[in-house]
Coordinates of C-alpha atoms and ligand atoms in Angstrom, one line a residue:
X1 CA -38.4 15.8 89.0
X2 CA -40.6 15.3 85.6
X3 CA -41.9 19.0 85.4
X4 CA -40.4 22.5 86.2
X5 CA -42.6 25.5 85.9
X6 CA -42.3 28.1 83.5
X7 CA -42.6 31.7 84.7
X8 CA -45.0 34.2 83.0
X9 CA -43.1 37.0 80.9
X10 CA -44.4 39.5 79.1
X11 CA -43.7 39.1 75.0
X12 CA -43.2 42.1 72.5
X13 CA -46.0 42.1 70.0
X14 CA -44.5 41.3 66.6
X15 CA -47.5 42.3 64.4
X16 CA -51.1 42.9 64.3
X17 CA -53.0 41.3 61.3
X18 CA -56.3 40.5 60.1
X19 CA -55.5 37.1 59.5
X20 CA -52.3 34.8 60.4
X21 CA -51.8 31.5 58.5
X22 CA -49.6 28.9 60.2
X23 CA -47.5 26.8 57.7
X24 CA -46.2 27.1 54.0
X25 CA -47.4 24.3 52.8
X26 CA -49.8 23.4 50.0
X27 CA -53.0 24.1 52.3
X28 CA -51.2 27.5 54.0
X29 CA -49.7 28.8 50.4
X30 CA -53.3 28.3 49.3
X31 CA -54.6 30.6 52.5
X32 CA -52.0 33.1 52.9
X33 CA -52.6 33.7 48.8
X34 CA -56.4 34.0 49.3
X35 CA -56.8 36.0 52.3
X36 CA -54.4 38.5 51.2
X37 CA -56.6 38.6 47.8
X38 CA -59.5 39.3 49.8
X39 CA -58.1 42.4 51.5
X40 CA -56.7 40.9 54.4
X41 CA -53.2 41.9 56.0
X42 CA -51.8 38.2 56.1
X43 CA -48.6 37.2 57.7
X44 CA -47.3 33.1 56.7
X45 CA -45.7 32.0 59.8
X46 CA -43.5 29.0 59.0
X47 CA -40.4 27.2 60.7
X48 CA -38.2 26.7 58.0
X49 CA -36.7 29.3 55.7
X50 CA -38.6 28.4 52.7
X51 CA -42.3 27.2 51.7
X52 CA -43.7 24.0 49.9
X53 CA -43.9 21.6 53.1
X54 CA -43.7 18.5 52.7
X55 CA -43.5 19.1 49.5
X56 CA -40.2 20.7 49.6
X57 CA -39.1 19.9 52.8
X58 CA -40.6 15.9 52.7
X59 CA -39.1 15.4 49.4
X60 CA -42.2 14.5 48.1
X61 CA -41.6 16.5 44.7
X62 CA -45.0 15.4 43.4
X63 CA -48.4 16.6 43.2
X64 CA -50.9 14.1 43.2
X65 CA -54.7 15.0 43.7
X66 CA -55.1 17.8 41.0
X67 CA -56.6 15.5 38.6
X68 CA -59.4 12.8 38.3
X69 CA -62.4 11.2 36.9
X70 CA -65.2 13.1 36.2
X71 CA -68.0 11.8 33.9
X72 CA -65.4 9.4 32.7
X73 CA -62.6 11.6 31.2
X74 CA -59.4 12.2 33.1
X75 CA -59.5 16.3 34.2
X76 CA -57.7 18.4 36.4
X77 CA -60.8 18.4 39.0
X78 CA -58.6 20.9 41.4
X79 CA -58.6 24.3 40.0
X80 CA -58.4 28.3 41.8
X81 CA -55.1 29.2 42.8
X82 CA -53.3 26.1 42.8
X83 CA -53.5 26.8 38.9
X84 CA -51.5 30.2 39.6
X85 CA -48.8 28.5 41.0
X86 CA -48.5 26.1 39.0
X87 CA -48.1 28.0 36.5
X88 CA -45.5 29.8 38.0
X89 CA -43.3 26.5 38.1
X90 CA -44.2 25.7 34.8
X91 CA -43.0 29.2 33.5
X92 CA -39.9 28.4 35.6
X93 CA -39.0 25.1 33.9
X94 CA -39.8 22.9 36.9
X95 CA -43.0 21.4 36.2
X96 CA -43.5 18.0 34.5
X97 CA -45.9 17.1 31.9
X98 CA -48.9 14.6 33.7
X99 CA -48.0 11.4 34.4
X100 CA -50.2 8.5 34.7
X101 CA -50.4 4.9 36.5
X102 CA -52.1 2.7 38.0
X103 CA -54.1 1.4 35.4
X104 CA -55.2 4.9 34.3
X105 CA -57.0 5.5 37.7
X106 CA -54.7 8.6 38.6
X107 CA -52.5 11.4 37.2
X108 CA -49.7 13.4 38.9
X109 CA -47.4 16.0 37.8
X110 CA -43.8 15.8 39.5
X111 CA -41.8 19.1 39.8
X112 CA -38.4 20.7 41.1
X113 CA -38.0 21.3 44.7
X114 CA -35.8 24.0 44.1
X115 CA -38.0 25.6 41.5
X116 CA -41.4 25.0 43.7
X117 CA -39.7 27.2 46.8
X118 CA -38.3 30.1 44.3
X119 CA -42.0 30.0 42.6
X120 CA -44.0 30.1 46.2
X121 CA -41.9 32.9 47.1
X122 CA -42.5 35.0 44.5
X123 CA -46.1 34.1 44.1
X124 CA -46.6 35.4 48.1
X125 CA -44.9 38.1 48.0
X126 CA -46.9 39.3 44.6
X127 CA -50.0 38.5 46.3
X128 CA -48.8 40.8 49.1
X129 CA -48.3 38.1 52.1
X130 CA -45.8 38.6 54.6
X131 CA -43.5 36.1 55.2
X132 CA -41.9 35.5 58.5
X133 CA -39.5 32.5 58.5
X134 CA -37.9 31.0 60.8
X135 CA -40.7 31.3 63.5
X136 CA -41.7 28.4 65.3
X137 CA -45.5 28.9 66.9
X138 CA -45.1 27.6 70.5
X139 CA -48.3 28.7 71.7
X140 CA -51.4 30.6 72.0
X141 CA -52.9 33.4 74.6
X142 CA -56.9 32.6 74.5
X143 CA -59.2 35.4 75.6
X144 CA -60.7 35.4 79.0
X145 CA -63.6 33.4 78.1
X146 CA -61.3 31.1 76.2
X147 CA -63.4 30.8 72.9
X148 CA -61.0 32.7 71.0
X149 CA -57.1 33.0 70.2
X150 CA -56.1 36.2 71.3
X151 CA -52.2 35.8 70.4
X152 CA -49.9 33.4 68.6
X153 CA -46.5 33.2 70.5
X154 CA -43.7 32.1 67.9
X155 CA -39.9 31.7 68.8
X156 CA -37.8 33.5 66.6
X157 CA -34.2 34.0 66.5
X158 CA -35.0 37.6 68.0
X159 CA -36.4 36.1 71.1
X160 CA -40.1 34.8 71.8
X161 CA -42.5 37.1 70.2
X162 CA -47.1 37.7 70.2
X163 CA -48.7 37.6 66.9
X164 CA -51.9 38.9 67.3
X165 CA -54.9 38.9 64.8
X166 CA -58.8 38.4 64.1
X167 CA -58.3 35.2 62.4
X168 CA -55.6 32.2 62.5
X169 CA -55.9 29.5 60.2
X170 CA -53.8 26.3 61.5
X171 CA -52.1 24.6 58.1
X172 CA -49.3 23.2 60.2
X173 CA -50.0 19.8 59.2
X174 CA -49.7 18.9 62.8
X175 CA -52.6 20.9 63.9
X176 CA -50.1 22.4 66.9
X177 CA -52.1 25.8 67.0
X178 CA -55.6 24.0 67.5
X179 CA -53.8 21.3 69.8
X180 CA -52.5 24.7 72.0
X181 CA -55.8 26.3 71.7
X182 CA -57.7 23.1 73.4
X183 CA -59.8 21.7 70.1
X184 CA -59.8 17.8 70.4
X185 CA -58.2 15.7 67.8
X186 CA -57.0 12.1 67.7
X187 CA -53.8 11.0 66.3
X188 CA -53.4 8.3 63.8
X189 CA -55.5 5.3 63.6
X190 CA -56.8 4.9 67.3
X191 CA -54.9 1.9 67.5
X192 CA -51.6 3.1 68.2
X193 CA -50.3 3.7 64.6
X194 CA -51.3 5.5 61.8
X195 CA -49.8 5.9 58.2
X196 CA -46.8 5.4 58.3
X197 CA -44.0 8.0 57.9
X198 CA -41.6 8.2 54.9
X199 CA -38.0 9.7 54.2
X200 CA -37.4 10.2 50.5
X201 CA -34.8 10.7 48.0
X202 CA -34.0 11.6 44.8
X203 CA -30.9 9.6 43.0
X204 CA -29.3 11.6 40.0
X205 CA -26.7 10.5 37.2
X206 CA -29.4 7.5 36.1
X207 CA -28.4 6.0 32.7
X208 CA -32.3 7.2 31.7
X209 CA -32.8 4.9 28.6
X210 CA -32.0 1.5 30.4
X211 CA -33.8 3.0 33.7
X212 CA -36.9 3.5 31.7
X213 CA -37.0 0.2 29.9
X214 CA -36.8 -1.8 33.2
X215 CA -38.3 0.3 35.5
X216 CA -40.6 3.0 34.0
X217 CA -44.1 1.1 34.7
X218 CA -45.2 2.1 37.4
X219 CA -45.1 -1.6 39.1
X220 CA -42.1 -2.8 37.4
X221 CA -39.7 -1.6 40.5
X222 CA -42.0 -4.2 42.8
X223 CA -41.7 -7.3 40.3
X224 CA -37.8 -6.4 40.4
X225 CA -37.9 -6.2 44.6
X226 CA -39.5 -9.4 44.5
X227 CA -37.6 -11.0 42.3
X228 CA -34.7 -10.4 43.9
X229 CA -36.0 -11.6 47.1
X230 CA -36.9 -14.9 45.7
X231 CA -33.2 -15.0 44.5
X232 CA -31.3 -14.5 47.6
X233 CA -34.1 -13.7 50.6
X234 CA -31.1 -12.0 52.8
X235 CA -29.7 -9.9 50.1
X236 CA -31.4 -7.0 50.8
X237 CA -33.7 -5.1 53.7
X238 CA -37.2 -3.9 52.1
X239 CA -38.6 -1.6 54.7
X240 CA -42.1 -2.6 53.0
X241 CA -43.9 -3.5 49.2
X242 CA -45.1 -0.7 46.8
X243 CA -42.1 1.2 46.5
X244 CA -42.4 3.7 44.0
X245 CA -39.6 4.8 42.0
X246 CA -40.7 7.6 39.5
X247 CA -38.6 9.4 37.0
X248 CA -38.4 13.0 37.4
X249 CA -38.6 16.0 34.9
X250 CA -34.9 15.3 33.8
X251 CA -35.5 11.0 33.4
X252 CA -32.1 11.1 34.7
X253 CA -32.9 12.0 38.2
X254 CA -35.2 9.4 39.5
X255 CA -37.6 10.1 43.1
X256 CA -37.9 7.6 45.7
X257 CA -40.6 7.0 47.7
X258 CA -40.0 3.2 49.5
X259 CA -38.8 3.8 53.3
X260 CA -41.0 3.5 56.0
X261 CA -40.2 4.6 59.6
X262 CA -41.6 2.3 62.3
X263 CA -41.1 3.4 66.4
X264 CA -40.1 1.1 69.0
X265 CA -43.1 -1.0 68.9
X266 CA -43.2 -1.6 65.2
X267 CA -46.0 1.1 64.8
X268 CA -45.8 4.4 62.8
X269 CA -43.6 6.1 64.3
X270 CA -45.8 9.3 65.8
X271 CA -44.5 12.9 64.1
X272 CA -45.7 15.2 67.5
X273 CA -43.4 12.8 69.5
X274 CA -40.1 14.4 70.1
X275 CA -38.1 11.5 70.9
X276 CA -39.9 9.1 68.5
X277 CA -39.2 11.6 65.3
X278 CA -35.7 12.7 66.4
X279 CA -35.0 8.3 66.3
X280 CA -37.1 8.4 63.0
X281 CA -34.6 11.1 61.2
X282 CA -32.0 8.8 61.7
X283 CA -33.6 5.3 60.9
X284 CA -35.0 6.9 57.0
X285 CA -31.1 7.7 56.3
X286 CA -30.3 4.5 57.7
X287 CA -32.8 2.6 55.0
X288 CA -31.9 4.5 52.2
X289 CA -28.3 3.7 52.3
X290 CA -29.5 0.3 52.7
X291 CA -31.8 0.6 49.4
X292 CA -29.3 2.7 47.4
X293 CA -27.1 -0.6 47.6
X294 CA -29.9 -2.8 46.2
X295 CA -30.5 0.1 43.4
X296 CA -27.0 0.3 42.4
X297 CA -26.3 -3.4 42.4
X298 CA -29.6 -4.5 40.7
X299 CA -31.5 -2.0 38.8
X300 CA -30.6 -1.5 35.4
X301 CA -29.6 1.8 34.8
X302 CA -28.7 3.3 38.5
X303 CA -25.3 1.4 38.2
X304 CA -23.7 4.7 38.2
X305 CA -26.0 6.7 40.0
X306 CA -25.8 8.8 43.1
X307 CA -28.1 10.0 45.6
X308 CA -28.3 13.8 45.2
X309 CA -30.9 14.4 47.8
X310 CA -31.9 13.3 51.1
X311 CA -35.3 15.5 52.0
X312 CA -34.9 17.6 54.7
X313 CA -36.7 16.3 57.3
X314 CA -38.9 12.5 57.2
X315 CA -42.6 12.9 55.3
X316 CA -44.6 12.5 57.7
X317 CA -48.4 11.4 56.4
X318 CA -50.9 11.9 59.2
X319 CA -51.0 12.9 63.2
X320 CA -52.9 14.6 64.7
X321 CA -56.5 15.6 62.9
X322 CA -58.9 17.9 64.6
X323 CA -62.3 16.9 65.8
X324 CA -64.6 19.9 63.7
X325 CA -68.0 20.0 62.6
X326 CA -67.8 17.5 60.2
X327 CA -65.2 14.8 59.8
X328 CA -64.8 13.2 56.3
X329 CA -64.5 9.2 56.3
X330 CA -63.3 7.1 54.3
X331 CA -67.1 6.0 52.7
X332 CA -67.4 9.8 51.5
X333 CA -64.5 8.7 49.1
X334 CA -65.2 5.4 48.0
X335 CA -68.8 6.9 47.3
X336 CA -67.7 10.3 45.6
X337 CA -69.8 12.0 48.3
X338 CA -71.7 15.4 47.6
X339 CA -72.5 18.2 50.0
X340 CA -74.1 21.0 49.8
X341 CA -71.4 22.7 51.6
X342 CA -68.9 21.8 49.2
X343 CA -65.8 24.1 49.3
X344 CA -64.1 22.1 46.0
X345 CA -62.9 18.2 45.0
X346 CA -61.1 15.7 46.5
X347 CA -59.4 13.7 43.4
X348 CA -57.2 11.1 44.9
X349 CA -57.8 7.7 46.5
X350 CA -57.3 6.2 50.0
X351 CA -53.6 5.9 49.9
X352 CA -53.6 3.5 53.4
X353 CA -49.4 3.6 54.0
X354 CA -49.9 0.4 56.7
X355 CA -47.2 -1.9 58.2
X356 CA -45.4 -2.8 55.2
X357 CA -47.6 -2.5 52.6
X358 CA -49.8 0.1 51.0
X359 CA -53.3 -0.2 50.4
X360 CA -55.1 1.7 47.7
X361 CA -59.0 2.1 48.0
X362 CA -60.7 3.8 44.4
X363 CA -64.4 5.2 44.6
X364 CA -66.8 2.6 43.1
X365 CA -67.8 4.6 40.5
X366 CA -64.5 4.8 38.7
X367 CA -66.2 7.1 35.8
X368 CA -66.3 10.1 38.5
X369 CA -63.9 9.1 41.2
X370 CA -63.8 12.3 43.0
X371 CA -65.6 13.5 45.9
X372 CA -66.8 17.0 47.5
X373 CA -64.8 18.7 50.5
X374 CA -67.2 20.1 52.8
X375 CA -66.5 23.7 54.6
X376 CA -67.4 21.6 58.0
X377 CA -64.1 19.9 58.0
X378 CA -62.3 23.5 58.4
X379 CA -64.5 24.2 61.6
X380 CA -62.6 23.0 64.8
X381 CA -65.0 22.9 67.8
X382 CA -64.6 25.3 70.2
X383 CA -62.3 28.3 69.2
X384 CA -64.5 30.9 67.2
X385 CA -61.4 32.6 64.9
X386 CA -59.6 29.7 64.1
X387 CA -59.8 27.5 60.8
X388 CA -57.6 24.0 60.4
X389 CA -56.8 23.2 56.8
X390 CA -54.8 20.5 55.1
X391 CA -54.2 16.8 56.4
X392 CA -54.6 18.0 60.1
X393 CA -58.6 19.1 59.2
X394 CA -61.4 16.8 60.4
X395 CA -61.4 13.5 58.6
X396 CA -61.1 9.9 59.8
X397 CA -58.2 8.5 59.5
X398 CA -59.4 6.7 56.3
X399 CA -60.9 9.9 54.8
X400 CA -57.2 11.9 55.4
X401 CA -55.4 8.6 53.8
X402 CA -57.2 10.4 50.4
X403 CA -57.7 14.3 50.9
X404 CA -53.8 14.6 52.4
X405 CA -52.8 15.1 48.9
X406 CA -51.2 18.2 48.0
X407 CA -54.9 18.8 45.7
X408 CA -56.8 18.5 48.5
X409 CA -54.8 21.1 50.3
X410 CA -54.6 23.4 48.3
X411 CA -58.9 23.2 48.0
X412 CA -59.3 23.6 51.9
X413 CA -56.6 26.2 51.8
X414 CA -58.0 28.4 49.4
X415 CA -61.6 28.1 51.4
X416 CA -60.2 28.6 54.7
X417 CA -58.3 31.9 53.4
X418 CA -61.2 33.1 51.1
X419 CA -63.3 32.8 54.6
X420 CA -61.0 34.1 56.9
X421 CA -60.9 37.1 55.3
X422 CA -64.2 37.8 54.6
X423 CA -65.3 36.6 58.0
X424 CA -63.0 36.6 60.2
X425 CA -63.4 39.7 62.3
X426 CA -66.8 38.1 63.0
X427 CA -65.6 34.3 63.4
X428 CA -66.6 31.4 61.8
X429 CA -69.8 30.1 63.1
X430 CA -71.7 32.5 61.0
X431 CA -70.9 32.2 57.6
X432 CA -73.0 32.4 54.6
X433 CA -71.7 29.4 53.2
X434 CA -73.9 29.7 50.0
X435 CA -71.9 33.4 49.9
X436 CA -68.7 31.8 50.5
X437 CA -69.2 28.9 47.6
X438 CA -69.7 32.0 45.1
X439 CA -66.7 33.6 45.8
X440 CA -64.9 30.3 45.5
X441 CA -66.3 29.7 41.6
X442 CA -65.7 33.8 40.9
X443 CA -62.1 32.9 41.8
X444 CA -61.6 29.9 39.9
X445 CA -62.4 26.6 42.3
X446 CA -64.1 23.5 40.7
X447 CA -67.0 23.0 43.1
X448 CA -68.3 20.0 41.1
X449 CA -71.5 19.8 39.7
Ligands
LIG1 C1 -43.5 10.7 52.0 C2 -44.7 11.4 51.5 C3 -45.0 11.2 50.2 C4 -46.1 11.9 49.7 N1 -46.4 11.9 48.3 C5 -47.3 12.7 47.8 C6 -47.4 12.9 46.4 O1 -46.7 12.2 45.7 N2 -48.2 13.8 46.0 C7 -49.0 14.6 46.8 O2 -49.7 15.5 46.4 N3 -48.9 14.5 48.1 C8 -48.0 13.6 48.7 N4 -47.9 13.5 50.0 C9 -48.8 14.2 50.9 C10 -48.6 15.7 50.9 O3 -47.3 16.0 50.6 C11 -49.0 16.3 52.3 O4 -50.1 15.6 52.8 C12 -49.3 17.8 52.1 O5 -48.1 18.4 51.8 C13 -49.9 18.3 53.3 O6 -50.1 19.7 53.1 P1 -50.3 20.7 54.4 O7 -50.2 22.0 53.9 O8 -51.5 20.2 55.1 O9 -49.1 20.4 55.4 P2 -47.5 20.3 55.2 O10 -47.2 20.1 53.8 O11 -47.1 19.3 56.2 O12 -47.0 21.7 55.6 C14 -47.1 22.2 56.9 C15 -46.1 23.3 57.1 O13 -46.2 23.9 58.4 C16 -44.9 24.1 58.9 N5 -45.1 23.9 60.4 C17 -45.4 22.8 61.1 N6 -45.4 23.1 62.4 C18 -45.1 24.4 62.5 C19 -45.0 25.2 63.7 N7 -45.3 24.8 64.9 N8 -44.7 26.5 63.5 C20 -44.4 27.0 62.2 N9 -44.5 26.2 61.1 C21 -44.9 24.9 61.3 C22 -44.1 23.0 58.3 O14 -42.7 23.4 58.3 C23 -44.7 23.0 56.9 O15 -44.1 23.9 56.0 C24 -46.9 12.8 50.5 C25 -46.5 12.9 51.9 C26 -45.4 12.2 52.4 C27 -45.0 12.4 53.8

């Protein structure tokens, strides 16, 4: 037997809301924060017990996107109310100064984990979002005509529950919510793969001065791998070249991002395949033990080290995307694109996380390497209340390689909540854009020239 089927039940209602935002990550902080600000009752929906997404529960401990070339000088291009919470782990302690590499072309700012899920806390609940945890969204109940969500169902610890609402705004990363409701999407790169997944860690106890000196440029880490390999080829297992190996706040607790998680086939393995992500949990812990011993035995400085964190759950990059009304490719990066439905900036480059290898792609015009986010990518085809936001919005798979950054989320977030509640009750295929951009600049966002 390959299928059973599940009988109909009848589901309390948890809530009634004007708008529901699915996901605490950067692109559903960024929502839940604006919709509430715009008078909407907003309820975050999230699975684990705290927020940040991958951020927090990928390990990725590093915000990259919020700055970038404009008119030549270096700027933080990504501004609204990613500022407020930044601000709010900066006032914690847990933010780092800016960092830059790669020649200069782009500048991050690393944080605490812990601090970044005490600060998104308190920064929702102050914006007066409530926060239900624990709640997995399973499925939807469309309306008769099937153009609408009626209901999100979530499973909770109390029991399969209805959310219902005028608006939902999918930031699950994995567009589930517009994959339940019927919008297309594709998944990955159409050729069976996509970027490929990553399990960090952090190590702690790093002699800093010595770590510094022979790793702290931002390549140096890559000369030592290969090095090494020349030495004694079978030493060591490299899941794949560009490692990065940053220092944290404290420069004695050192990030690493340099697994990659490959399926059965030797593709990427797929994040919205069960068996394929359970296998992938246990193959990322299985190549950092194996990198730890390299780190320990041949970087200077992590003699004594020790791993203090293994993140969560794998990062996982890109799956599904939706199909919406527009999709951004990877030309409207390399060409710092402009539309006139721009909701905010896109700062960062095509980070292409292949087999092996990563592959960087900068705009051409290095002096204002940043590009517009149109409000199109946020409109899924189909289902007239919902909005998609973050890495699962319409782009190619090229264009989400770039606008996945934690900046670009945050942008599309703060759009789709801004909308959502100024719209919502009439859906989204009739917005004043124009009246939309407006309210983005009053509240802060960079819309670019
Ligand atoms: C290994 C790795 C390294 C990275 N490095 C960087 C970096 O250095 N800097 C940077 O800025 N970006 C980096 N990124 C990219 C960036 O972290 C993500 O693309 C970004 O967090 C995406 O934001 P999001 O809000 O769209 O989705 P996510 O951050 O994925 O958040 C989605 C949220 O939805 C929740 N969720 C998912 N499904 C459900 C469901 N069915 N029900 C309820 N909740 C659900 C998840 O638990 C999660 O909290 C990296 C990513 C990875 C994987």
């Amino acid at each position: 037997m390959t299928s059973v089927v599940e009988p109909s039940r009848t589901l309390p209602v948890f809530g009634e809301y004007d708008v529901v935002v699915i996901g605490g990550g950067p692109a559903g902080l960024a929502a839940s924060v604006s919709a509430s600000r715009h008078g909407a009752r907003t309820l975050l929906v999230e699975r684990y017990g705290f927020l940040g997404g991958m951020g927090t529960a990928g390990g990725v401990t590093n915000f990259a996107g919020l700055y970038g070339r404009r008119d030549g000088q270096m700027k933080q291009l990504v501004r609204g109310v990613a500022d407020e919470l930044l601000s709010r782990i900066d006032a914690m302690g847990g933010l780092n100064k800016p960092q830059d590499g790669m020649q200069g072309r782009i500048r991050v700012r690393s944080y605490d984990t812990s601090v970044y899920k005490c600060a998104a806390d308190q920064w929702l609940l102050a914006a007066n979002v409530e926060l239900l945890f624990h709640a997995w969204a399973a499925a939807v109940v469309m309306s008769d005509d099937g153009g609408r969500i009626d209901a999100l169902v979530v499973e909770t610890k109390s029991g399969r529950q209805a959310i219902r609402a005028n608006a939902f705004i999918d930031c699950s990363g994995d567009a589930d919510v517009a994959a339940f409701a019927g919008v297309p999407f594709k998944v990955g790169d159409g050729h069976g793969s996509g970027l490929f997944p990553t399990t960090m860690f952090r190590v702690g106890q790093v002699d800093a001065p010595r770590a510094l000196e022979a790793v702290g440029e931002f390549k140096a880490i890559n000369d030592l791998m290969a090095a090494v390999r020349e030495r004694d080829p079978g030493a060591y297992q490299f899941p794949r070249d560009g490692a990065i190996l940053r220092p944290q706040i404290d420069p004695r607790e050192w990030r690493a991002n340099v697994t990659q998680i490959r399926n059965a086939l030797g593709k990427a393995m797929n994040g919205v395949d069960a068996r394929e992500l359970s296998a992938g949990e246990v193959e990322g812990r299985r190549q950092i033990a194996e990198y730890f011993r390299f780190l320990k035995a041949e970087v200077p400085g992590f003699e004594q080290s020790s791993i203090v964190e293994i993140a969560p759950q794998v990062g996982i990059r890109e799956t599904r995307r939706i199909t919406g009304a527009y999709a951004l490719t990877g030309e409207d990066i390399l060409s710092s694109a402009r539309f006139e439905d721009c909701i905010g900036l896109n700062a960062w480059p095509m980070e292409i996380h292949g087999e092996g290898r990563i592959d960087w792609g900068f705009p051409r015009d290095a002096a204002n390497a940043n590009n517009d986010l149109p409000w199109r990518m946020l409109v899924p085809h189909g289902v007239g209340n919902l909005l998609v936001a973050g890495r699962c919005a319409s782009m190619t798979h090229e264009g989400q390689s770039a606008a996945r950054a934690s900046g670009g989320c945050f942008v599309m977030g703060q759009a789709a909540g801004t909308a959502a509640a100024l719209h919502g009750a009439r859906g989204f295929d009739t917005v004043d854009v124009p009246a939309l951009r407006r309210t983005l600049m009053a509240d802060g966002a960079d819309l670019g020239n």
